Coordinates of C-alpha atoms and ligand atoms in Angstrom, one line a residue:
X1 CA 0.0 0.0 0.0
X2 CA 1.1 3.8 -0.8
X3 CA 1.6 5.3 2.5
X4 CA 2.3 9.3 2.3
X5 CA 5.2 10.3 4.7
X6 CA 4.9 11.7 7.5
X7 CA 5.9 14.9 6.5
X8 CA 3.1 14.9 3.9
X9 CA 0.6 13.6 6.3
X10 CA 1.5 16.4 9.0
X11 CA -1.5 18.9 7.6
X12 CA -4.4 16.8 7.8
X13 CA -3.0 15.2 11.3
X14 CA -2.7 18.9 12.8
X15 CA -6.1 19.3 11.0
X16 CA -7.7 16.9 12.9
X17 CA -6.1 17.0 15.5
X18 CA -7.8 20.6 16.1
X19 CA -10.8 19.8 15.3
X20 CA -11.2 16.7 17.8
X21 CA -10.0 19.3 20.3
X22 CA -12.3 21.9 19.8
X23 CA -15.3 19.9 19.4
X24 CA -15.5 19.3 23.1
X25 CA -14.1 22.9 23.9
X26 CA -16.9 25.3 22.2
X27 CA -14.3 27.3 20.9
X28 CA -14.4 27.8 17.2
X29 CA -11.1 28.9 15.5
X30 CA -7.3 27.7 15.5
X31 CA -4.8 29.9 15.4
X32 CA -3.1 33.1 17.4
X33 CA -4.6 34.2 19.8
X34 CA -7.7 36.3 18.6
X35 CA -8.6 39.9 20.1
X36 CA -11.7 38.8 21.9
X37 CA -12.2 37.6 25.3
X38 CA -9.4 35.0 26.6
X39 CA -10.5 31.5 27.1
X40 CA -11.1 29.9 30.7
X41 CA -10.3 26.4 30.3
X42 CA -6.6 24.9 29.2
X43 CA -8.1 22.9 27.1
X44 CA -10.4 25.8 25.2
X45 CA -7.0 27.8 25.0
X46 CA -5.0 25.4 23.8
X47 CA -7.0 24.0 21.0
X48 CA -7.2 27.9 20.1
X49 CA -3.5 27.9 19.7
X50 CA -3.4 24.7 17.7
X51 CA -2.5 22.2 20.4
X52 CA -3.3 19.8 22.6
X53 CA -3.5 20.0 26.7
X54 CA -3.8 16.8 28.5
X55 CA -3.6 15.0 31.6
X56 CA -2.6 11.5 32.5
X57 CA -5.4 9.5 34.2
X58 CA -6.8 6.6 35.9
X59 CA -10.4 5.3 36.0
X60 CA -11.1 6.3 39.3
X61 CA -10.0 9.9 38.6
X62 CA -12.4 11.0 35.8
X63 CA -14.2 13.8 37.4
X64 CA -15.9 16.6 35.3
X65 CA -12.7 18.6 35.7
X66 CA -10.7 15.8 33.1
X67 CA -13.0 16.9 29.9
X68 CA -13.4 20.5 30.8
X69 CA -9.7 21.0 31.4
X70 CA -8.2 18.7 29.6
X71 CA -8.7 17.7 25.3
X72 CA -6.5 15.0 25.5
X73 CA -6.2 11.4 27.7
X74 CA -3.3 9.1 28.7
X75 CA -4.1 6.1 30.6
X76 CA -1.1 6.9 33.5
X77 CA -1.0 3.2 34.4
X78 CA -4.2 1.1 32.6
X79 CA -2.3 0.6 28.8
X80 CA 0.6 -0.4 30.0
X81 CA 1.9 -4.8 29.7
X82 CA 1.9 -5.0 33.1
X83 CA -1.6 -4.6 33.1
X84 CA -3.0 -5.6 29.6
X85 CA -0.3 -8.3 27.9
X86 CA -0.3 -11.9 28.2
X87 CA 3.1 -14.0 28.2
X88 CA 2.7 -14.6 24.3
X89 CA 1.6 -10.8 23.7
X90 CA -2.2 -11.1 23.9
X91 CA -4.5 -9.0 25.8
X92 CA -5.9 -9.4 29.4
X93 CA -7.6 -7.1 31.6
X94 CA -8.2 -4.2 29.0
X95 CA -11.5 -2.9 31.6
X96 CA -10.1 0.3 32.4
X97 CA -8.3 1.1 29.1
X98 CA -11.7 0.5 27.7
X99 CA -13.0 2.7 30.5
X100 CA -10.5 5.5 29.3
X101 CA -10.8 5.1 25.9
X102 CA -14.9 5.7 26.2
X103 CA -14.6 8.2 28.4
X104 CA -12.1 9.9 25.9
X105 CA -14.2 9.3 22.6
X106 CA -17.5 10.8 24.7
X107 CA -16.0 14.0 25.2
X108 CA -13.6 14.2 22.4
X109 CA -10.3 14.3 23.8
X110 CA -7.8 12.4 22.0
X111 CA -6.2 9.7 23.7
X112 CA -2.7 8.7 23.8
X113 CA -1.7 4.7 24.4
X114 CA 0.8 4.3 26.9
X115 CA 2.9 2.1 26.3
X116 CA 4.0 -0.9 24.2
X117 CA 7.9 -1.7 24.7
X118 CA 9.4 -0.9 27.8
X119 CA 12.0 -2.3 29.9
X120 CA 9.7 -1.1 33.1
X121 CA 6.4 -2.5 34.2
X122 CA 6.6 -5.0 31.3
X123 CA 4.9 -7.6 33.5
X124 CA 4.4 -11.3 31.8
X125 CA 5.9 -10.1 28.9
X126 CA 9.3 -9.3 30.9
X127 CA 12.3 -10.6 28.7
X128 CA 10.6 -11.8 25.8
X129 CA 11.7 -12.0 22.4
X130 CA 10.8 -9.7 19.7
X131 CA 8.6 -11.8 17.7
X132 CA 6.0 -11.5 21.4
X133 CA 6.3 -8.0 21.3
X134 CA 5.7 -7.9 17.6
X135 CA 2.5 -9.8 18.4
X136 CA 2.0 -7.5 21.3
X137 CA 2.4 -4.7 18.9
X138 CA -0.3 -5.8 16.4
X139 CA -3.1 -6.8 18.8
X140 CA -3.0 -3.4 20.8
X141 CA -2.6 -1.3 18.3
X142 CA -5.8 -3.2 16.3
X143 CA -7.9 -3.2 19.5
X144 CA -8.4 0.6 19.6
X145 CA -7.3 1.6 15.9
X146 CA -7.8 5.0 15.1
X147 CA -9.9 5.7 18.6
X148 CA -5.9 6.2 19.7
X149 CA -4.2 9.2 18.2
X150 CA -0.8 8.7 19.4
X151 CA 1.0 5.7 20.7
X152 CA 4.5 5.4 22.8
X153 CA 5.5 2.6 20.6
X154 CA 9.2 2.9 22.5
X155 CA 9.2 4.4 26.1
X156 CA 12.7 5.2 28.4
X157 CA 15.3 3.4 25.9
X158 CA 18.1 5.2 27.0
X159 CA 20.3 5.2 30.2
X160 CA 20.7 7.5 32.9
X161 CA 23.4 9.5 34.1
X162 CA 23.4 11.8 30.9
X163 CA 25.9 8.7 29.3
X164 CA 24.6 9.2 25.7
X165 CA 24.2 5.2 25.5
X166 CA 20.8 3.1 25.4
X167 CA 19.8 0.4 28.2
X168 CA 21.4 -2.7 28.5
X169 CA 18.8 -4.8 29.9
X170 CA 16.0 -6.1 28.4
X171 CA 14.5 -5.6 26.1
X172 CA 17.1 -3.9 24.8
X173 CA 19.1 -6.9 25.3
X174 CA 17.5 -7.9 22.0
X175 CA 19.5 -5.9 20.2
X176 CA 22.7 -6.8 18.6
X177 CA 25.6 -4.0 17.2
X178 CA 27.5 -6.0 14.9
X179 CA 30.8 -3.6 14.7
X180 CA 30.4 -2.8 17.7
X181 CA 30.7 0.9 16.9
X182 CA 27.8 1.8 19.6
X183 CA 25.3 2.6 17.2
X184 CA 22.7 0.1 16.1
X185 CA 21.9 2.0 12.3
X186 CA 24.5 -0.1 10.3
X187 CA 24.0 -3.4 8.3
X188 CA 23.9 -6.4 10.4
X189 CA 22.6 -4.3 13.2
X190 CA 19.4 -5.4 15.3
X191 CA 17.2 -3.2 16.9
X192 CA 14.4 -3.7 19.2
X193 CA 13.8 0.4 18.2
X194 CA 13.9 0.2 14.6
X195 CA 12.3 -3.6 14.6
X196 CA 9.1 -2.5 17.1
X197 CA 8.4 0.5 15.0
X198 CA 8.8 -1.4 11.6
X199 CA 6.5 -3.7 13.3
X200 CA 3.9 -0.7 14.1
X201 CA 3.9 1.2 11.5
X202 CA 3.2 -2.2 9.7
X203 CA 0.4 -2.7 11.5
X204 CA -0.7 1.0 11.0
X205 CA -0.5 0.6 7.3
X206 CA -2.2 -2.7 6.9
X207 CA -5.0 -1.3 8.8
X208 CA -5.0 2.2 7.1
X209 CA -5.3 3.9 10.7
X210 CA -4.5 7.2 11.8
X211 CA -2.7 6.6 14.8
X212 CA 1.0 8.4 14.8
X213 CA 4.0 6.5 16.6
X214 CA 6.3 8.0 19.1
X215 CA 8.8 7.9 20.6
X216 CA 9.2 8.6 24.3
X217 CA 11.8 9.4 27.1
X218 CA 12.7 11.8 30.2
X219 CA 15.8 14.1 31.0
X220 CA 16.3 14.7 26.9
X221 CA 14.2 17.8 27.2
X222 CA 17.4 20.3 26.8
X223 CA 20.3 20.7 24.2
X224 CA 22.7 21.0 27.3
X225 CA 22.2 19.9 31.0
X226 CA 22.5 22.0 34.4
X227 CA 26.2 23.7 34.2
X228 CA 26.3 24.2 30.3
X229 CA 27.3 20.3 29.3
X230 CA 25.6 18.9 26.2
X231 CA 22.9 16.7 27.0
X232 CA 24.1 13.4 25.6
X233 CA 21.0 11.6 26.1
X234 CA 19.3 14.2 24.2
X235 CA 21.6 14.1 21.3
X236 CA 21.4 10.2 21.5
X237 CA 17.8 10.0 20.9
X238 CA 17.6 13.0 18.4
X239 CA 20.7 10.6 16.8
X240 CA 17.8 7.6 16.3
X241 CA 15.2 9.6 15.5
X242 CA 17.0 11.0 12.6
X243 CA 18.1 7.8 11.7
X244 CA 14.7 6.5 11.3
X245 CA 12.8 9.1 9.7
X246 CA 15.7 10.5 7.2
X247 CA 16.6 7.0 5.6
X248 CA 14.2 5.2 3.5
X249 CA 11.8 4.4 6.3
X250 CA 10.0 6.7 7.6
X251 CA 8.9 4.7 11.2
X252 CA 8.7 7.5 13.7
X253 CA 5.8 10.2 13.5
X254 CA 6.4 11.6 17.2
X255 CA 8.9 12.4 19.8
X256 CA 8.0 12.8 23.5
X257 CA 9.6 14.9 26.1
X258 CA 8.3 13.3 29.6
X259 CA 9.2 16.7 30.9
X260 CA 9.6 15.6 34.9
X261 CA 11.5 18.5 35.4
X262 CA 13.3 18.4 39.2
X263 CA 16.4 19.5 40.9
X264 CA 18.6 16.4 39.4
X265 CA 21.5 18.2 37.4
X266 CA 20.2 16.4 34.3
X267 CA 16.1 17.2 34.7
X268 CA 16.4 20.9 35.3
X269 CA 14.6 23.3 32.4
X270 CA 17.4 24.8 30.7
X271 CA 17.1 28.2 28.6
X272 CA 17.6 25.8 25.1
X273 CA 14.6 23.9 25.6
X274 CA 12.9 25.6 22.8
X275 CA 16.1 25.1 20.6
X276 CA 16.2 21.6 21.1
X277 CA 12.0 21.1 20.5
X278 CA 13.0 22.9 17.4
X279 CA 15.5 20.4 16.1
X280 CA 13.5 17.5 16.7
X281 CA 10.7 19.2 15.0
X282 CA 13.2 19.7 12.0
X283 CA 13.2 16.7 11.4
X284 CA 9.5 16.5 10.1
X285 CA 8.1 14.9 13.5
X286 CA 5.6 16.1 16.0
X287 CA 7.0 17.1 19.6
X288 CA 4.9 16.5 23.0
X289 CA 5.7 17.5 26.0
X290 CA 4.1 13.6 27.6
X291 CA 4.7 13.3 31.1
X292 CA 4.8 17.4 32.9
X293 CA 5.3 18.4 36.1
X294 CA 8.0 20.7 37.9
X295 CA 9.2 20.1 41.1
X296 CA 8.4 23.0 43.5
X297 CA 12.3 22.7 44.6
X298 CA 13.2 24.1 41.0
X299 CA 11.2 27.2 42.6
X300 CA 13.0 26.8 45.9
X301 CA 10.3 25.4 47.5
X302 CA 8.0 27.8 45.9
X303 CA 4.4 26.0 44.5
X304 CA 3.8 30.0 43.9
X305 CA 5.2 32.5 41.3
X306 CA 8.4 30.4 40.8
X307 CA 6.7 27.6 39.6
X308 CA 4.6 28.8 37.9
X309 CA 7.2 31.0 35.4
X310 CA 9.0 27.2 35.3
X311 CA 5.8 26.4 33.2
X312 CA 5.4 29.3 31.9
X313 CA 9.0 29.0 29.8
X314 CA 7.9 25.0 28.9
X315 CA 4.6 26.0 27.4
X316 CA 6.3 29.0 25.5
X317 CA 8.9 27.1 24.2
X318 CA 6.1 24.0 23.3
X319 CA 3.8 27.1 21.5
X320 CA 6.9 28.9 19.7
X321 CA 7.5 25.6 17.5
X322 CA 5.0 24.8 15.0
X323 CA 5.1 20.9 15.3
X324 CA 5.5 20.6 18.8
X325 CA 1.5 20.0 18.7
X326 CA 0.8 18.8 23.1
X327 CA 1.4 19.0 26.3
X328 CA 0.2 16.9 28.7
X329 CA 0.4 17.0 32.1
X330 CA 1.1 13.6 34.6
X331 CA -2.3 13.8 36.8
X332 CA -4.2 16.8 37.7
X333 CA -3.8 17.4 41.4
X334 CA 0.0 17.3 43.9
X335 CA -1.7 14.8 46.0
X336 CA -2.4 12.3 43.2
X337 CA 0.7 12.8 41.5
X338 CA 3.4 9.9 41.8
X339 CA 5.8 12.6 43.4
X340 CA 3.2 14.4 45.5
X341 CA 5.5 15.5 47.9
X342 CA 7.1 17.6 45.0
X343 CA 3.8 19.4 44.2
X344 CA 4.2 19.5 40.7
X345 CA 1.0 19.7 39.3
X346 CA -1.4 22.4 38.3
X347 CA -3.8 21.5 41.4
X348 CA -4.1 21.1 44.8
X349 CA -7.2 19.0 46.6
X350 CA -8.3 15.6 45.0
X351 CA -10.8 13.4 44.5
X352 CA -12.8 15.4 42.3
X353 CA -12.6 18.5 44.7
X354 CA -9.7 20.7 43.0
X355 CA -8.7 24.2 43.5
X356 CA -6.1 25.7 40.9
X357 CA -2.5 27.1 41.9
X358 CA -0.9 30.0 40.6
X359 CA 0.5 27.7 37.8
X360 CA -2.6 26.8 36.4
X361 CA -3.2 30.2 36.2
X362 CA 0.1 31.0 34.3
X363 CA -0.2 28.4 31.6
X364 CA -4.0 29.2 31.1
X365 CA -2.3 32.6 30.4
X366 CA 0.6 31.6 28.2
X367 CA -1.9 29.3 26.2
X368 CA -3.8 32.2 25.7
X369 CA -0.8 34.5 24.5
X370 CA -0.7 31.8 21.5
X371 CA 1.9 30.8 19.4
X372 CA 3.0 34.5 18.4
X373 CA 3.4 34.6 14.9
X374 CA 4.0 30.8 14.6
X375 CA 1.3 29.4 12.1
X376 CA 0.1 26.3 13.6
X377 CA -1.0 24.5 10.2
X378 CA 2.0 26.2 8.1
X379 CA 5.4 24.1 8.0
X380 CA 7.7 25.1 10.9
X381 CA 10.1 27.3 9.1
X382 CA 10.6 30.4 11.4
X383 CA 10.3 33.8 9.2
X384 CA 13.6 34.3 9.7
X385 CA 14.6 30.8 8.4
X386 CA 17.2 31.1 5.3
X387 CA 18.8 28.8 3.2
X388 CA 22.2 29.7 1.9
X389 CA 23.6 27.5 -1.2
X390 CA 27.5 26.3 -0.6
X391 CA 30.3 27.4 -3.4
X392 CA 31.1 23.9 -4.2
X393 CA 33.8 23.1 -6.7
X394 CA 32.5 21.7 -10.4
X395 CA 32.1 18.7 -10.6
X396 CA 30.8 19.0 -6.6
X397 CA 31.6 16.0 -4.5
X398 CA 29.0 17.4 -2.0
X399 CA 27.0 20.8 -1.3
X400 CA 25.3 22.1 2.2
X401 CA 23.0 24.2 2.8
X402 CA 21.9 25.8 6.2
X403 CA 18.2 26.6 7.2
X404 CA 18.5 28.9 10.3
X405 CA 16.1 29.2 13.1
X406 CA 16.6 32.5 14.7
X407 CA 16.1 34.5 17.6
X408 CA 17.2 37.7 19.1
X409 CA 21.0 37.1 20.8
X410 CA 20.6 32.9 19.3
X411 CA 20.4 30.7 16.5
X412 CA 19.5 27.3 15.7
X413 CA 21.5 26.3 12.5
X414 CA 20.9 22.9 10.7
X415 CA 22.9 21.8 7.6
X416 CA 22.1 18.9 4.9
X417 CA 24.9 17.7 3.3
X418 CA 24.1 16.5 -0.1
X419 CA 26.5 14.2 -2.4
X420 CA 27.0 15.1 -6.1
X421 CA 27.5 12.5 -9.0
X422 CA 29.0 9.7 -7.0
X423 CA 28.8 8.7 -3.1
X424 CA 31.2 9.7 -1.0
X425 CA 32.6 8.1 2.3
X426 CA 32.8 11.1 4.2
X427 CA 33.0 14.9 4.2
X428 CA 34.0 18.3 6.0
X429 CA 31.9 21.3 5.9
X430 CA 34.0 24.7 6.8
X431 CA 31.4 27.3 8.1
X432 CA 32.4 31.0 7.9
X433 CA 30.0 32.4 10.5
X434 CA 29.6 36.2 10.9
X435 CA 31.6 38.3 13.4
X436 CA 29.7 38.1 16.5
X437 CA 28.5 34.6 16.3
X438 CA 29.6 32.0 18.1
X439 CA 28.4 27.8 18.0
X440 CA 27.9 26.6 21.9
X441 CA 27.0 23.4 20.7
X442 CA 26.4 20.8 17.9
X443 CA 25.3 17.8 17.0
X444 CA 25.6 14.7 14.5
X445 CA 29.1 16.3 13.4
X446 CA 33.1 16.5 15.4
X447 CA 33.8 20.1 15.6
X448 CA 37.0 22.5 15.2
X449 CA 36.2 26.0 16.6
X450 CA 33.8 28.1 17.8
X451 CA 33.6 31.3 15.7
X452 CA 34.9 32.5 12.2
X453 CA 35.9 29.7 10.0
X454 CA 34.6 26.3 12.0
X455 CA 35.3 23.1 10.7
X456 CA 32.5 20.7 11.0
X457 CA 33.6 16.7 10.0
X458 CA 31.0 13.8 10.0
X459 CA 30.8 10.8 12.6
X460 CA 31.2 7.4 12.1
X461 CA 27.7 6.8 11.1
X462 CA 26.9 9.6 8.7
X463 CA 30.1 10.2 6.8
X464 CA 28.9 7.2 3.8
X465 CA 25.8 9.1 1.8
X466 CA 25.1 7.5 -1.9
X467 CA 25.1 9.5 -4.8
X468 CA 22.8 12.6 -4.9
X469 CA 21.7 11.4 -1.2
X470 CA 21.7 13.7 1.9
X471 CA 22.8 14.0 5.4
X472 CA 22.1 16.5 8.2
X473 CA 23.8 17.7 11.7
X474 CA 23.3 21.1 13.5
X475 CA 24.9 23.3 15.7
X476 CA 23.4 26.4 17.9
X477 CA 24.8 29.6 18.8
X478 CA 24.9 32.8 20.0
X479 CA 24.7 35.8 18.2
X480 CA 23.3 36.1 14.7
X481 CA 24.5 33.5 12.0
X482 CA 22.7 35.2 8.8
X483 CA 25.0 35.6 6.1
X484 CA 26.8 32.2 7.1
X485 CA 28.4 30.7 4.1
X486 CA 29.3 26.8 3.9
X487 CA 32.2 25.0 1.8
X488 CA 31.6 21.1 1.8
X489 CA 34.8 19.0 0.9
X490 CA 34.5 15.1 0.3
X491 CA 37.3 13.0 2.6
Ligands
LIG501 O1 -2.9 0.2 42.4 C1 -2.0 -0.4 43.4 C2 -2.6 -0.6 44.7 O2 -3.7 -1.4 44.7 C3 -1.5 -1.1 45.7 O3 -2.0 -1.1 47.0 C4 -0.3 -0.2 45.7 C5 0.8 -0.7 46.5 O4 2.1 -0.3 46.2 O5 0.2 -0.1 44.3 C6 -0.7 0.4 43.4 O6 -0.1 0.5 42.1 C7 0.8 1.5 41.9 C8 0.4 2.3 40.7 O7 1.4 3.3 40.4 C9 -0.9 3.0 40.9 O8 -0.8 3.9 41.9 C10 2.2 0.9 41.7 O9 2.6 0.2 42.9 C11 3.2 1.9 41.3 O10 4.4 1.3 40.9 C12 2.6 2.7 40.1 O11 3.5 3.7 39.8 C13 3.4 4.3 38.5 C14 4.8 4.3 37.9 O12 4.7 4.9 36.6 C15 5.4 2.9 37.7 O13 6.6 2.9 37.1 C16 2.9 5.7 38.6 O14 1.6 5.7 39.1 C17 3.0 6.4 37.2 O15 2.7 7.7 37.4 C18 4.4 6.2 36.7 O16 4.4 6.8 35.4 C19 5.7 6.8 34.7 C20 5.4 6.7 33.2 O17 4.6 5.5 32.9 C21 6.7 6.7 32.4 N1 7.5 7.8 32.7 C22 7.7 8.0 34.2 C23 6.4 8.1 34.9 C24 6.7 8.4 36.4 O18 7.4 7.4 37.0

């Protein structure tokens, strides 16, 4: 079957998307924020500014506050193989998914499935092979079809401690890197990533449903971690989502940002949040924030004004990038939440009887703002995106070109690298930036300097690209990088 990519499917899904928001909002347009009155409800607000705002849930927690706050629905616990998989990837005890599911269909929130392949919580299907979780795959996925908008077909694959690598234990285990060059993307590789998506976007296709596949982890929210350090685990899973939507295959519609944002070093909101949405986004997927809530300590024990400007800045940065298309919060009041003593919801009370904190008030306001100047349904090239053609020699080995994402004082720069008439096995692209800018970071490239002429070189994985095939890695900076001019040289 023809399947459109999902870059060419990203209209309609937005498209719909809206609409299923709004019909249970009674709000009537998408787009900035309009001149009349603001809205009162996060969910009215948000669909008004082209997004989703959910809230993770359980049965028993589906007061009248869920559908009038909230336009979208994960089940926090109920989906996930603990709960619902039998030992040979079946279902079982799907009550309270159902329960959700109804609930969510009644009142028009869109519902996301949580989750198919994870080392946690993976209950009778705990270290089984692929071919169960393919069969796991298939018989979720086909039990709510299209009634599910989004799915975390991968959830917390890589390590902790900010290490760049991916978990070792199951079911990662089930992977196998053939050259042992710590990537899984080369021939010969396995990959319980690339082989459970293959096996759900199968599925999706086969069934012609609209259901998008993500992609979900925590602590990747920032380009660089507390103290300035590049956020390896970031870069690591930006490095396989690239892989698998920039190749032939196109397996990964969505990337999720769990968003538990606490005092740990490697949790904390850092000012390139937006930057590193952006990148993601870039890459043609849509960007969720999953899992939210902030730790009052990030406030200094403040559940005031501090925390709420903590999620103030998350849902600006969410709203200033035109694919990052949710946000959903993990439960709806502090004593519910599963770190209540961190009180980092949008609530206090519970059961049913909630009274909303200053941030509830601050991200009704910042939904309401909108997406200032950022087109929800238009591709997510900022206006002051600009592409730059390289000098190349004639006949060109390779070209780049740099699309620039810019902001006052910063500057998000990504750069294909495209082979001429025959393949190449690697290249260098020399960068003359403009005086005043200067790159603080980079990815899917080695660097040589920071400012003037910088020498970018591939990595191990993208240095081979075939004959009129392309490549891309990125750096961001300081300053403004307009004018930027790009050499590429094949090694
Ligand atoms: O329902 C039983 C109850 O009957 C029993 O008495 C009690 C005894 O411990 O346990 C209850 O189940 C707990 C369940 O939450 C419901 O409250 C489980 O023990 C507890 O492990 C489970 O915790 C969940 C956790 O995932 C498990 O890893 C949290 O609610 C849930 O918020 C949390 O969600 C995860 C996401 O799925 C993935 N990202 C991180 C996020 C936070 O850890």
């Amino acid at each position: 079957m023809n399947v459109p990519s999902g870059r060419a499917r990203y209209r309609p899904v937005i498209a719909a998307l809206a609409a299923a928001v709004l019909a249970g909002a009674g709000a009537v347009a998408v787009g900035k924020a309009p001149a009349q009155a603001a809205e009162t409800t996060l969910r009215a607000a948000a669909a008004k500014a082209g997004l989703f705002f959910g809230v993770a849930a359980s049965p028993g927690r589906l007061s009248s506050i869920v559908s009038q706050e909230f336009g979208q629905l994960t089940p926090e616990n109920d989906m996930k193989p603990d709960t619902i998989a039998t030992s040979s990837g079946g279902l079982r005890n799907t009550g309270n998914a159902d329960t959700l599911v109804n609930y969510a269909q009644t009142n028009n929130m869109l519902v996301r499935g949580h989750t198919l392949v994870w080392h946690s919580q993976a209950g009778q299907l705990q270290g089984t092979s692929q071919a169960t979780l393919n069969t796991f795959i298939g018989n979720a996925l086909t039990r709510w079809g299209s009634r599910i908008a989004y799915w975390d077909v991968v959830n917390e694959a890589l390590d902790d401690n900010n290490n760049g690598r991916r978990r070792t234990q199951w079911p990662h285990s089930l992977s196998r890197d053939a050259n042992g060059d710590g990537d899984f993307f080369d021939a010969g590789d396995t990959d319980v990533i690339r082989n459970s998506f293959r096996r759900a976007k199968e599925v999706v296709q086969q069934n012609n449903l609209n259901t998008k596949l993500c992609i979900n982890d925590y602590d990747v929210e920032g380009l660089t971690v507390r103290g300035g350090a590049r956020n390896n685990k970031a870069q690591a899973l930006y490095d396989i989502v690239r892989a698998y939507t920039q190749g032939t295959e196109r397996l990964i519609d969505c990337v999720g940002f769990q968003a538990h944002f606490n005092d740990n070093p490697n949790s904390v909101i850092t000012d390139d949040l937006q930057a590193n949405i952006q990148r993601f986004a870039d890459l043609g997927v849509e960007v969720h924030i999953t899992e939210l809530d902030i730790d009052d300590d990030l406030s200094n024990n403040d559940i005031g004004q501090g925390q709420a400007n903590n999620y103030r800045k998350v849902v600006r940065a969410c709203l200033n990038v035109a694919r990052c298309t949710g946000i959903t919060v993990w439960g709806i009041a502090d004593s519910e939440s599963w770190r209540s003593s961190e009180r980092g919801l949008l609530f206090t009370g519970g059961s049913g009887n909630y009274q909303k904190k200053a941030a509830y008030s601050a991200v009704l306001d910042e939904l309401n703002k909108g997406r200032s100047g950022v087109n929800p349904s238009s591709p997510p090239v900022s206006p002051s995106a600009s592409t730059s053609p390289s000098t190349p020699t004639d006949p060109s080995p390779c070209s780049a070109t740099v699309s620039l994402n810019s902001w006052t004082g910063g500057f998000v720069a990504t750069v294909r690298v495209t082979a001429g008439s025959s393949s190449i096995n690697g290249w260098r692209v020399t960068a003359g930036l403009p005086t005043g800018a200067a790159v603080t970071n980079h990815w899917s490239a080695e660097r040589t300097g920071a400012s003037g002429t910088v020498q970018f070189a591939n990595v191990g994985y993208n240095g081979p690209i075939a004959t009129g095939q392309s490549t891309e890695f990125g750096f961001q900076g300081t300053g403004a990088a307009d004018g930027t001019t790009l050499t590429c040289t094949a090694t």
